[in-house]
Short mmCIF file of C-alpha atoms and ligand atoms in Angstrom, two decimals:
data_model
loop_
_atom_site.label_atom_id
_atom_site.label_comp_id
_atom_site.label_asym_id
_atom_site.label_seq_id
_atom_site.Cartn_x
_atom_site.Cartn_y
_atom_site.Cartn_z
CA MET A 1 -21.27 91.36 77.75
CA ASN A 2 -20.92 94.67 79.58
CA ASN A 3 -21.89 97.75 77.59
CA LYS A 4 -22.38 95.66 74.49
CA ASN A 5 -25.30 96.16 72.23
CA THR A 6 -26.74 92.69 72.45
CA SER A 7 -30.09 93.47 70.85
CA LEU A 8 -30.95 90.66 68.46
CA GLN A 9 -30.51 92.75 65.38
CA ASN A 10 -26.86 93.25 66.22
CA LEU A 11 -25.79 89.72 67.08
CA HIS A 12 -23.80 87.56 64.75
CA TRP A 13 -22.38 84.04 64.77
CA SER A 14 -18.79 84.48 66.01
CA LYS A 15 -15.96 83.72 63.61
CA TYR A 16 -14.24 82.12 66.59
CA ASN A 17 -16.76 79.23 66.79
CA LYS A 18 -15.96 75.73 65.61
CA ILE A 19 -18.36 72.78 65.62
CA LEU A 20 -16.65 69.40 65.54
CA LYS A 21 -18.29 66.04 65.12
CA SER A 22 -16.80 63.38 67.33
CA LYS A 23 -17.67 59.71 66.73
CA LYS A 24 -17.59 59.06 70.43
CA TYR A 25 -19.01 62.25 71.94
CA GLY A 26 -21.29 63.70 69.25
CA TYR A 27 -21.08 67.42 68.55
CA LEU A 28 -18.60 69.64 70.35
CA LEU A 29 -18.89 73.43 70.13
CA TYR A 30 -15.67 75.32 70.85
CA ASN A 31 -15.16 79.08 70.97
CA SER A 32 -11.58 80.33 70.94
CA LEU A 33 -12.48 83.84 72.13
CA THR A 34 -13.66 82.51 75.51
CA ASN A 35 -11.77 79.19 75.25
CA SER A 36 -15.07 77.43 76.06
CA LEU A 37 -16.25 73.98 75.05
CA ALA A 38 -19.74 72.49 75.10
CA ASN A 39 -21.03 69.08 74.20
CA LEU A 40 -24.27 69.42 72.21
CA ASP A 41 -27.04 66.83 72.28
CA ASN A 42 -28.79 66.28 68.94
CA GLY A 43 -31.70 68.58 69.83
CA THR A 44 -29.41 71.47 70.82
CA TYR A 45 -27.22 70.87 67.77
CA SER A 46 -30.18 71.25 65.46
CA GLU A 47 -31.27 74.51 67.21
CA ILE A 48 -27.67 75.76 67.01
CA GLN A 49 -27.63 75.11 63.27
CA LYS A 50 -30.74 77.28 62.87
CA ILE A 51 -29.18 80.03 64.98
CA LYS A 52 -25.93 79.85 63.00
CA LYS A 53 -27.87 80.29 59.77
CA ASP A 54 -29.93 83.24 60.90
CA PRO A 55 -29.03 84.49 64.41
CA LYS A 56 -31.10 87.65 64.09
CA ASN A 57 -34.43 85.97 63.40
CA TYR A 58 -34.31 82.93 65.62
CA ASP A 59 -37.03 82.84 68.30
CA TYR A 60 -34.93 82.82 71.47
CA SER A 61 -37.98 83.16 73.76
CA LYS A 62 -38.38 79.36 73.55
CA LYS A 63 -34.80 78.77 74.65
CA PRO A 64 -33.88 81.54 77.13
CA MET A 65 -31.11 79.51 78.83
CA LEU A 66 -29.50 78.63 75.52
CA TYR A 67 -29.63 82.29 74.51
CA LEU A 68 -27.87 83.31 77.72
CA GLN A 69 -25.18 80.67 77.32
CA LEU A 70 -24.54 81.67 73.73
CA LEU A 71 -24.06 85.29 74.81
CA GLN A 72 -21.91 84.44 77.83
CA ASN A 73 -19.57 82.29 75.78
CA LYS A 74 -19.53 84.83 72.94
CA ILE A 75 -20.86 82.23 70.52
CA LEU A 76 -23.19 85.05 69.53
CA ALA A 77 -21.20 88.24 69.44
CA ALA A 78 -22.19 91.88 69.40
CA PRO A 79 -20.56 94.27 66.90
CA ASN A 80 -16.88 94.85 67.81
CA GLU A 81 -17.05 92.32 70.65
CA GLU A 82 -14.48 90.02 69.03
CA GLU A 83 -12.12 92.88 68.18
CA ASP A 84 -12.45 94.34 71.67
CA THR A 85 -11.62 91.01 73.28
CA ILE A 86 -8.58 90.54 71.04
CA ASN A 87 -7.49 94.11 71.80
CA GLN A 88 -7.74 93.47 75.54
CA ARG A 89 -5.49 90.46 75.14
CA LYS A 90 -3.10 92.50 73.04
CA LEU A 91 -3.06 95.17 75.75
CA LYS A 92 -2.34 92.58 78.45
CA LYS A 93 0.57 91.25 76.42
CA ARG A 94 1.95 94.78 75.79
CA GLN A 95 1.72 95.57 79.53
CA GLN A 96 3.68 92.43 80.27
CA GLN A 97 6.25 93.12 77.55
CA TYR A 98 6.84 96.70 78.67
CA ASP A 99 6.54 96.27 82.44
CA SER A 100 9.37 98.45 83.72
CA HIS A 101 9.09 97.18 87.31
CA LYS A 102 10.46 93.74 86.49
CA LEU A 103 13.75 92.56 85.07
CA THR A 104 14.53 89.13 83.65
CA LEU A 105 18.11 88.07 83.02
CA ALA A 106 19.43 84.79 81.70
CA ILE A 107 23.08 84.74 82.72
CA ALA A 108 25.61 82.32 81.26
CA PRO A 109 28.54 82.39 83.73
CA THR A 110 30.42 80.20 81.28
CA THR A 111 30.10 78.81 77.77
CA ALA A 112 32.28 75.81 78.73
CA CYS A 113 30.69 72.38 79.03
CA ASN A 114 31.79 69.12 80.67
CA PHE A 115 29.76 67.04 78.17
CA ASN A 116 30.51 66.02 74.64
CA CYS A 117 27.00 65.42 73.29
CA SER A 118 26.91 63.81 69.88
CA TYR A 119 24.57 66.46 68.44
CA CYS A 120 25.95 69.58 70.11
CA PHE A 121 26.69 72.59 67.92
CA GLU A 122 28.57 74.44 70.71
CA ALA A 123 31.57 72.08 70.71
CA ASN A 124 33.68 74.16 68.34
CA LYS A 125 32.96 77.46 70.00
CA LYS A 126 35.60 79.07 72.22
CA SER A 127 34.60 78.81 75.87
CA SER A 128 34.98 81.57 78.42
CA PHE A 129 34.17 82.23 82.09
CA ILE A 130 32.73 85.32 83.70
CA THR A 131 35.28 87.57 85.49
CA GLU A 132 34.83 89.64 88.64
CA GLU A 133 34.86 92.77 86.50
CA ILE A 134 31.94 91.46 84.42
CA GLU A 135 30.11 90.45 87.62
CA ASN A 136 30.36 94.05 88.83
CA GLU A 137 29.26 95.35 85.42
CA ILE A 138 26.19 93.11 85.63
CA ILE A 139 25.33 94.70 88.98
CA ASN A 140 25.74 98.19 87.45
CA PHE A 141 23.62 97.07 84.51
CA ILE A 142 20.83 95.89 86.86
CA LYS A 143 20.94 99.22 88.71
CA ARG A 144 20.11 101.02 85.46
CA PHE A 145 16.63 99.48 85.65
CA PHE A 146 15.91 100.73 89.19
CA PRO A 147 13.39 101.10 90.78
CA LEU A 148 12.46 97.43 90.40
CA LYS A 149 9.76 95.44 92.15
CA GLY A 150 11.13 92.04 91.18
CA MET A 151 13.73 90.12 89.21
CA HIS A 152 14.10 86.70 87.72
CA ILE A 153 17.56 85.27 87.10
CA ASN A 154 17.99 82.17 84.96
CA TRP A 155 21.46 80.55 85.11
CA TYR A 156 22.35 79.09 81.78
CA GLY A 157 25.46 78.03 79.84
CA GLY A 158 27.48 76.13 78.57
CA GLU A 159 27.14 74.14 81.73
CA PRO A 160 26.52 76.67 84.53
CA LEU A 161 27.55 74.28 87.34
CA LEU A 162 31.12 74.47 86.00
CA ALA A 163 31.04 78.05 87.24
CA PHE A 164 29.21 77.43 90.52
CA ASP A 165 31.55 79.73 92.49
CA LYS A 166 30.79 82.52 90.04
CA ILE A 167 27.06 81.89 90.45
CA LYS A 168 27.49 82.11 94.22
CA SER A 169 29.48 85.34 94.19
CA LEU A 170 27.20 87.03 91.66
CA ASN A 171 24.15 85.82 93.56
CA LYS A 172 25.51 87.45 96.73
CA LYS A 173 25.96 90.76 94.91
CA ILE A 174 22.42 90.50 93.49
CA GLU A 175 21.07 89.76 96.96
CA ASP A 176 22.75 92.92 98.29
CA LEU A 177 20.71 94.98 95.81
CA ASP A 178 17.70 94.29 98.02
CA VAL A 179 15.26 93.61 95.19
CA PRO A 180 12.97 90.56 95.57
CA TYR A 181 14.07 87.90 93.10
CA GLN A 182 13.74 84.26 92.18
CA SER A 183 16.03 82.15 90.10
CA SER A 184 16.16 79.03 87.97
CA ILE A 185 18.92 77.02 86.33
CA ILE A 186 19.21 74.98 83.14
CA THR A 187 21.87 72.34 83.66
CA ASN A 188 22.90 68.85 82.61
CA GLY A 189 22.77 67.97 86.34
CA TYR A 190 26.01 65.98 86.41
CA LEU A 191 27.99 68.27 88.71
CA PHE A 192 25.52 68.56 91.58
CA ASP A 193 26.90 67.30 94.88
CA THR A 194 25.88 67.46 98.55
CA ASN A 195 27.38 70.92 99.07
CA LYS A 196 25.80 72.42 95.98
CA ILE A 197 22.42 70.90 96.87
CA LYS A 198 22.62 72.53 100.31
CA GLU A 199 23.06 75.91 98.59
CA LEU A 200 19.97 75.67 96.36
CA LYS A 201 17.79 77.49 98.88
CA ASP A 202 20.28 80.31 99.47
CA LEU A 203 20.56 80.81 95.73
CA LYS A 204 16.75 81.25 95.67
CA LEU A 205 16.59 78.55 93.02
CA GLN A 206 12.95 77.63 92.61
CA LEU A 207 13.25 75.75 89.36
CA LEU A 208 15.91 73.32 88.17
CA GLN A 209 15.80 72.02 84.61
CA ILE A 210 17.88 68.94 83.91
CA THR A 211 18.03 67.30 80.49
CA VAL A 212 18.51 63.60 79.75
CA ASP A 213 18.23 61.65 76.51
CA GLY A 214 16.03 58.86 77.90
CA PRO A 215 17.00 55.54 79.49
CA ALA A 216 20.62 54.76 80.44
CA GLU A 217 21.50 52.81 77.29
CA ILE A 218 20.43 55.68 74.99
CA HIS A 219 21.53 58.53 77.22
CA ASN A 220 25.01 57.07 77.75
CA GLN A 221 25.60 56.86 74.02
CA ARG A 222 24.59 60.42 73.32
CA ARG A 223 25.44 62.46 76.41
CA THR A 224 28.94 61.57 77.49
CA LEU A 225 31.71 63.32 79.35
CA LYS A 226 34.65 64.60 77.27
CA ASN A 227 36.43 61.28 77.97
CA GLY A 228 33.48 59.32 76.56
CA LYS A 229 32.18 58.10 79.93
CA GLY A 230 28.40 57.79 80.32
CA THR A 231 26.65 60.28 82.61
CA TYR A 232 23.25 58.72 83.32
CA GLN A 233 23.75 57.15 86.73
CA GLN A 234 25.47 60.18 88.21
CA ILE A 235 22.61 62.44 87.07
CA MET A 236 20.00 60.07 88.53
CA ASN A 237 21.92 59.87 91.82
CA ASN A 238 21.96 63.65 91.95
CA ILE A 239 18.23 63.87 91.22
CA SER A 240 17.61 61.41 94.04
CA GLU A 241 19.68 63.48 96.46
CA ILE A 242 18.01 66.73 95.40
CA LEU A 243 14.52 65.27 95.88
CA SER A 244 15.34 63.91 99.31
CA SER A 245 16.92 67.18 100.48
CA ASP A 246 14.97 70.01 102.17
CA TRP A 247 14.87 72.01 98.91
CA THR A 248 11.21 72.60 97.99
CA GLY A 249 11.35 73.86 94.39
CA ILE A 250 10.34 72.18 91.13
CA LEU A 251 12.70 69.88 89.25
CA LYS A 252 11.84 69.66 85.58
CA LEU A 253 13.36 66.68 83.86
CA ARG A 254 13.41 67.33 80.15
CA VAL A 255 13.76 64.16 78.15
CA ASN A 256 15.01 64.71 74.61
CA VAL A 257 12.94 62.64 72.21
CA ASP A 258 12.82 62.29 68.47
CA ARG A 259 10.63 60.42 66.04
CA ASN A 260 12.29 57.13 66.92
CA ASN A 261 12.14 56.87 70.66
CA LEU A 262 8.49 57.26 71.69
CA GLN A 263 8.55 53.88 73.38
CA SER A 264 11.74 54.55 75.27
CA PHE A 265 10.30 57.85 76.53
CA ALA A 266 7.21 56.06 77.86
CA GLU A 267 9.30 53.41 79.60
CA PHE A 268 11.64 56.01 81.02
CA TYR A 269 8.70 58.14 82.21
CA GLN A 270 6.99 55.22 83.98
CA LYS A 271 10.18 53.89 85.55
CA THR A 272 11.39 57.30 86.74
CA LYS A 273 7.96 58.27 88.13
CA LYS A 274 7.93 55.02 90.08
CA GLU A 275 11.44 55.57 91.36
CA PHE A 276 10.78 59.22 92.29
CA PRO A 277 7.06 59.67 93.06
CA SER A 278 7.77 63.20 94.38
CA GLU A 279 5.36 65.94 93.27
CA GLN A 280 8.43 68.14 92.85
CA LEU A 281 9.53 66.15 89.82
CA LYS A 282 7.94 66.99 86.47
CA ILE A 283 9.03 64.86 83.53
CA TYR A 284 8.35 66.18 80.07
CA PRO A 285 9.45 65.40 76.52
CA GLY A 286 11.62 67.90 74.67
CA ILE A 287 11.00 67.11 71.03
CA ILE A 288 14.02 67.30 68.75
CA SER A 289 13.25 67.95 65.10
CA ASP A 290 16.61 68.53 63.44
CA LEU A 291 19.42 69.88 65.56
CA SER A 292 21.93 69.81 62.76
CA GLN A 293 20.03 72.39 60.73
CA ASP A 294 19.34 74.96 63.35
CA ASN A 295 19.90 75.68 66.97
CA LEU A 296 16.32 76.40 67.91
CA ASP A 297 15.59 73.33 69.97
CA LEU A 298 17.27 74.16 73.22
CA GLY A 299 14.24 74.29 75.40
CA CYS A 300 11.51 76.43 74.04
CA ALA A 301 10.99 75.91 70.34
CA PHE A 302 9.24 72.71 69.26
CA ASP A 303 7.89 71.38 66.00
CA ARG A 304 4.10 71.68 66.25
CA ALA A 305 2.74 68.63 64.47
CA GLU A 306 5.33 66.24 65.85
CA GLU A 307 4.82 67.53 69.33
CA MET A 308 1.03 67.16 69.31
CA ASN A 309 1.11 63.73 67.70
CA PHE A 310 3.68 62.62 70.20
CA TYR A 311 1.50 63.71 73.15
CA LEU A 312 -1.57 62.06 71.64
CA LYS A 313 0.21 58.77 71.04
CA LEU A 314 1.74 58.85 74.47
CA PHE A 315 -1.73 59.18 75.97
CA GLU A 316 -3.39 56.62 73.68
CA ASP A 317 -0.70 53.96 73.91
CA TYR A 318 0.54 54.42 77.46
CA GLY A 319 -2.04 56.55 79.29
CA ILE A 320 0.64 59.18 79.97
CA LYS A 321 -0.64 62.75 80.06
CA ALA A 322 2.63 64.62 79.61
CA ASP A 323 0.93 67.88 78.64
CA SER A 324 -2.48 69.54 78.45
CA PHE A 325 -4.80 68.82 75.53
CA TYR A 326 -6.54 72.16 75.90
CA PRO A 327 -5.32 75.66 74.96
CA ALA A 328 -3.99 77.45 78.06
CA ARG A 329 -4.87 81.00 76.91
CA LYS A 330 -1.99 82.39 78.94
CA VAL A 331 -0.47 85.67 77.86
CA GLN A 332 3.25 85.03 77.92
CA SER A 333 6.39 86.57 76.56
CA CYS A 334 9.92 85.26 76.42
CA ILE A 335 13.12 87.24 76.87
CA ALA A 336 13.18 88.03 73.14
CA ASP A 337 9.96 90.06 73.06
CA THR A 338 10.16 91.57 76.55
CA LYS A 339 11.78 94.99 76.92
CA ASN A 340 13.35 94.52 80.37
CA ALA A 341 14.88 91.15 79.59
CA TYR A 342 18.31 90.13 78.37
CA VAL A 343 20.58 87.16 77.98
CA ILE A 344 24.10 87.95 79.22
CA GLY A 345 27.10 85.94 78.05
CA PRO A 346 30.25 85.47 80.20
CA THR A 347 32.08 88.37 78.51
CA GLY A 348 29.15 90.71 79.08
CA ASN A 349 27.62 90.46 75.62
CA LEU A 350 23.89 91.05 75.53
CA TYR A 351 21.46 88.96 73.49
CA LYS A 352 17.69 88.66 73.23
CA CYS A 353 17.43 84.90 72.85
CA LEU A 354 19.04 82.01 74.73
CA ASN A 355 19.98 80.43 71.44
CA ASP A 356 21.89 83.52 70.29
CA ILE A 357 24.70 83.24 72.91
CA GLY A 358 28.07 83.37 71.19
CA VAL A 359 26.67 84.33 67.77
CA GLU A 360 28.32 87.65 66.97
CA LYS A 361 25.65 88.98 64.56
CA MET A 362 22.90 88.23 67.11
CA LYS A 363 24.51 90.34 69.82
CA VAL A 364 22.47 93.46 70.70
CA GLY A 365 25.22 95.09 72.79
CA ASN A 366 27.52 94.69 75.77
CA ILE A 367 26.76 95.53 79.42
CA THR A 368 29.75 97.86 79.61
CA ASN A 369 28.14 100.26 77.13
CA GLN A 370 25.35 102.54 78.20
CA GLN A 371 23.27 101.83 75.12
CA VAL A 372 22.07 98.87 73.17
CA GLU A 373 24.11 98.97 69.95
CA ASN A 374 22.16 96.78 67.57
CA ARG A 375 18.83 98.57 67.75
CA ASP A 376 17.69 97.02 64.45
CA LEU A 377 17.90 93.54 65.93
CA LEU A 378 16.37 94.69 69.20
CA SER A 379 13.40 96.22 67.45
CA ARG A 380 13.00 93.17 65.23
CA TYR A 381 12.66 91.02 68.36
CA LEU A 382 10.45 93.50 70.21
CA ILE A 383 8.27 94.96 67.47
CA ALA A 384 8.54 93.19 64.12
CA SER A 385 8.04 89.77 65.70
CA ASP A 386 4.64 90.82 67.12
CA HIS A 387 2.21 88.20 65.86
CA TYR A 388 -0.73 90.59 66.18
CA GLN A 389 0.57 92.40 63.12
CA ILE A 390 1.26 89.32 60.99
CA GLU A 391 -1.54 88.87 58.42
CA GLU A 392 -1.71 85.11 58.89
CA CYS A 393 -2.24 85.58 62.63
CA LYS A 394 -4.74 88.42 62.30
CA ASN A 395 -7.05 86.13 60.37
CA CYS A 396 -6.41 83.00 62.40
CA PHE A 397 -9.13 81.20 64.34
CA TYR A 398 -6.63 80.42 67.10
CA LEU A 399 -5.47 84.02 67.63
CA PRO A 400 -7.43 84.51 70.92
CA VAL A 401 -5.71 81.51 72.51
CA CYS A 402 -2.33 81.78 70.80
CA ASN A 403 0.71 83.51 72.16
CA GLY A 404 2.30 83.72 68.74
CA GLY A 405 4.99 81.09 69.30
CA CYS A 406 8.72 81.69 69.20
CA PRO A 407 9.75 85.28 68.26
CA LYS A 408 13.07 84.02 66.86
CA LYS A 409 11.24 81.83 64.38
CA ARG A 410 8.97 84.72 63.42
CA ILE A 411 11.82 87.12 62.70
CA LYS A 412 13.59 84.45 60.68
CA ASN A 413 10.49 84.12 58.53
CA LEU A 414 10.16 87.88 58.18
CA ALA A 415 13.76 88.10 57.01
CA GLY A 416 12.93 85.47 54.41
CA ASP A 417 15.64 83.15 55.81
CA LYS A 418 13.37 80.26 56.67
CA ASN A 419 9.87 79.01 56.72
CA GLU A 420 9.66 78.16 60.39
CA ASP A 421 6.49 76.79 61.90
CA PHE A 422 5.73 78.93 64.95
CA CYS A 423 2.05 78.04 65.35
CA LEU A 424 0.17 76.78 68.36
CA LYS A 425 0.84 73.09 68.75
CA PHE A 426 -2.91 72.28 68.76
CA LYS A 427 -3.40 73.67 65.27
CA GLY A 428 -3.69 70.90 62.73
CA ASN A 429 -4.90 68.22 65.12
CA PHE A 430 -7.47 70.25 66.95
CA LYS A 431 -10.35 67.80 66.75
CA LYS A 432 -8.34 64.91 68.12
CA MET A 433 -6.94 67.10 70.81
CA LEU A 434 -10.37 68.33 71.96
CA GLU A 435 -11.77 64.79 71.90
CA THR A 436 -8.91 63.62 74.11
CA TYR A 437 -9.43 66.54 76.47
CA TYR A 438 -13.13 65.75 76.64
CA GLN A 439 -12.45 62.06 77.23
CA ILE A 440 -10.15 62.85 80.19
CA LYS A 441 -12.74 65.27 81.57
CA MET A 442 -15.49 62.64 81.37
CA GLU A 443 -13.28 59.97 82.97
CA ASN A 444 -12.39 62.35 85.81
CA ASN A 445 -16.09 63.17 86.37
CA GLU A 446 -16.92 59.48 86.52
CA SER A 447 -14.21 58.72 89.03
CA ASN A 448 -15.23 61.68 91.32
S1 SF4 B 1 12.93 83.65 70.88
FE1 SF4 B 1 12.25 81.53 70.73
S2 SF4 B 1 14.11 80.32 70.99
FE2 SF4 B 1 14.54 82.40 71.75
S3 SF4 B 1 14.11 82.42 73.97
FE3 SF4 B 1 12.22 83.07 72.90
S4 SF4 B 1 10.99 81.21 72.58
FE4 SF4 B 1 13.14 80.57 73.02
S1 SF4 B 2 1.01 81.76 65.41
FE1 SF4 B 2 -0.13 80.35 64.08
S2 SF4 B 2 -1.75 79.53 65.43
FE2 SF4 B 2 -0.96 81.38 66.39
S3 SF4 B 2 -2.30 83.03 65.68
FE3 SF4 B 2 -0.52 82.98 64.30
S4 SF4 B 2 -1.18 81.68 62.60
FE4 SF4 B 2 -2.58 81.27 64.31
#
C-alpha cells in the first residue's frame, strides 16, 4: 500500500480476484497478486458483490475492517498497483537469472548407464566418460566466473555412480577452489555401497534423487540391469543403508507413475513410508506422459492436468498429500534460463537443459572454447523463453503466482515445433485445488 493513491476514487476491483463457490465451504475469495484466500460468510459475500460492482461509491465507513483487508490483500487496487507488483516479481526473477555471484553446473561424468529401462531413449547413444583433461578444463571454466560467492553442482548422467572415481577427483579439484558449494546427484541408486555412502558428506551432497518405477513387481519389469536382472531390492537396501548412516541430507525418491498405476503408487508410498519413517526421505510421483514422443520427462517437466488430477485423487482416495494444493509463489529459474548455469557433458560440451545432453543441435558450446558458440540457442533459452513477454502469460490470471513453467517447452512452442503445455499445474482445476487446500487447513485447525 505504500505510496499508493488509495483514495476511493482511484480504487478498482483487481483483475487478479477470483470468487469461487464451494458446496462445502461457501464462497472463497482468492487473489493471485497477494496469493491470499478468504472464506466469505453470506453477509460479507453480499457486501463484496456490491463493492465489486461499484468500488468507488460503496460506503466503507460502515465496514472499516473489511475496507482495510481489501486494501491489504490488494482485492481493491490503486492505479498501477497490479503492474508494479508484477514488475517487482519480474525484477526479482531477473536478479536471480543474472546473479553473477553464483554458478550452477550440472555435470554428467558419463553418459553410460548400467540399466536397460524399457522406455529409455538414451540406449542407442554412444556413451563416454569424462577424462582428466576435461576435469581440468571444467576447473578453468569455473575460474572464468570468479569472483563467486557460491556454487551448486548437480551430478547427472547416464548413471553418475558408474563414474564415482571421476566425481571424487573432480570434487577434490572443486574443493580446492575455495568457493562455498553444495551438491546433489540424480541417480538410479543401484551402485551405492558402504564406501560410497561414507563419502556422501565429503562430497557435500545434500540432496540425492533416486528414481524407481513403483513396487518390486512393476519396477523389476521396467528397470532392469543390462542382463535383465531386476534392481528393486538392491536399491531399497541401499536406501536403507543411506538413511541409517550419519549422512543428514534429503533423499528424494521419485516414483515414475503413469495413468495406469495410481493405486500401485499409493501402496508403494504407504509401504515405503512405513518401512522408512525418516524425515530425510521424501517420496513423490514423477508423472510420465509419453516418453516415446519426447524426452522432456526426466525430472522437471510434467503434464499439468494429469499431475493435478493425480494429486487430487491420491488425497481423496488414500489421504496422501504428495504435494501442495496451494500456489507457492516462489520465483525460480532452472539452468536453462539462468545466465551463470550450464549442463556439462563428459566430453566438455555445454548445454542449457538437462534433457539436451548428447543432442548435437542443442549444444551451446564446449568448455575448451572461450566463448559460447551457439548464441542463438543461448538467447532463446535466456531471453525468448521469458514468459513475461508471452501474450498468453501477460494476460493470465495466474501470472503473479506462476514461474512460467519449463523454458524448453516454451522455446519449442515459439519455434512452432510443438504445442507444449507449460502452464502452472493448478490451472484448470483451480477450484478443486483450493477447496482441498481449505479442507486440509480446516482439519489442521481442528486438530490443533
Ligand atoms: S528447460 Fe525444462 S526440461 Fe530443461 S532443465 Fe529447465 S525445466 Fe527442466
Ligand atoms: S505459463 Fe500458463 S499459467 Fe503461467 S502465466 Fe503463462 S499462461 Fe498463465
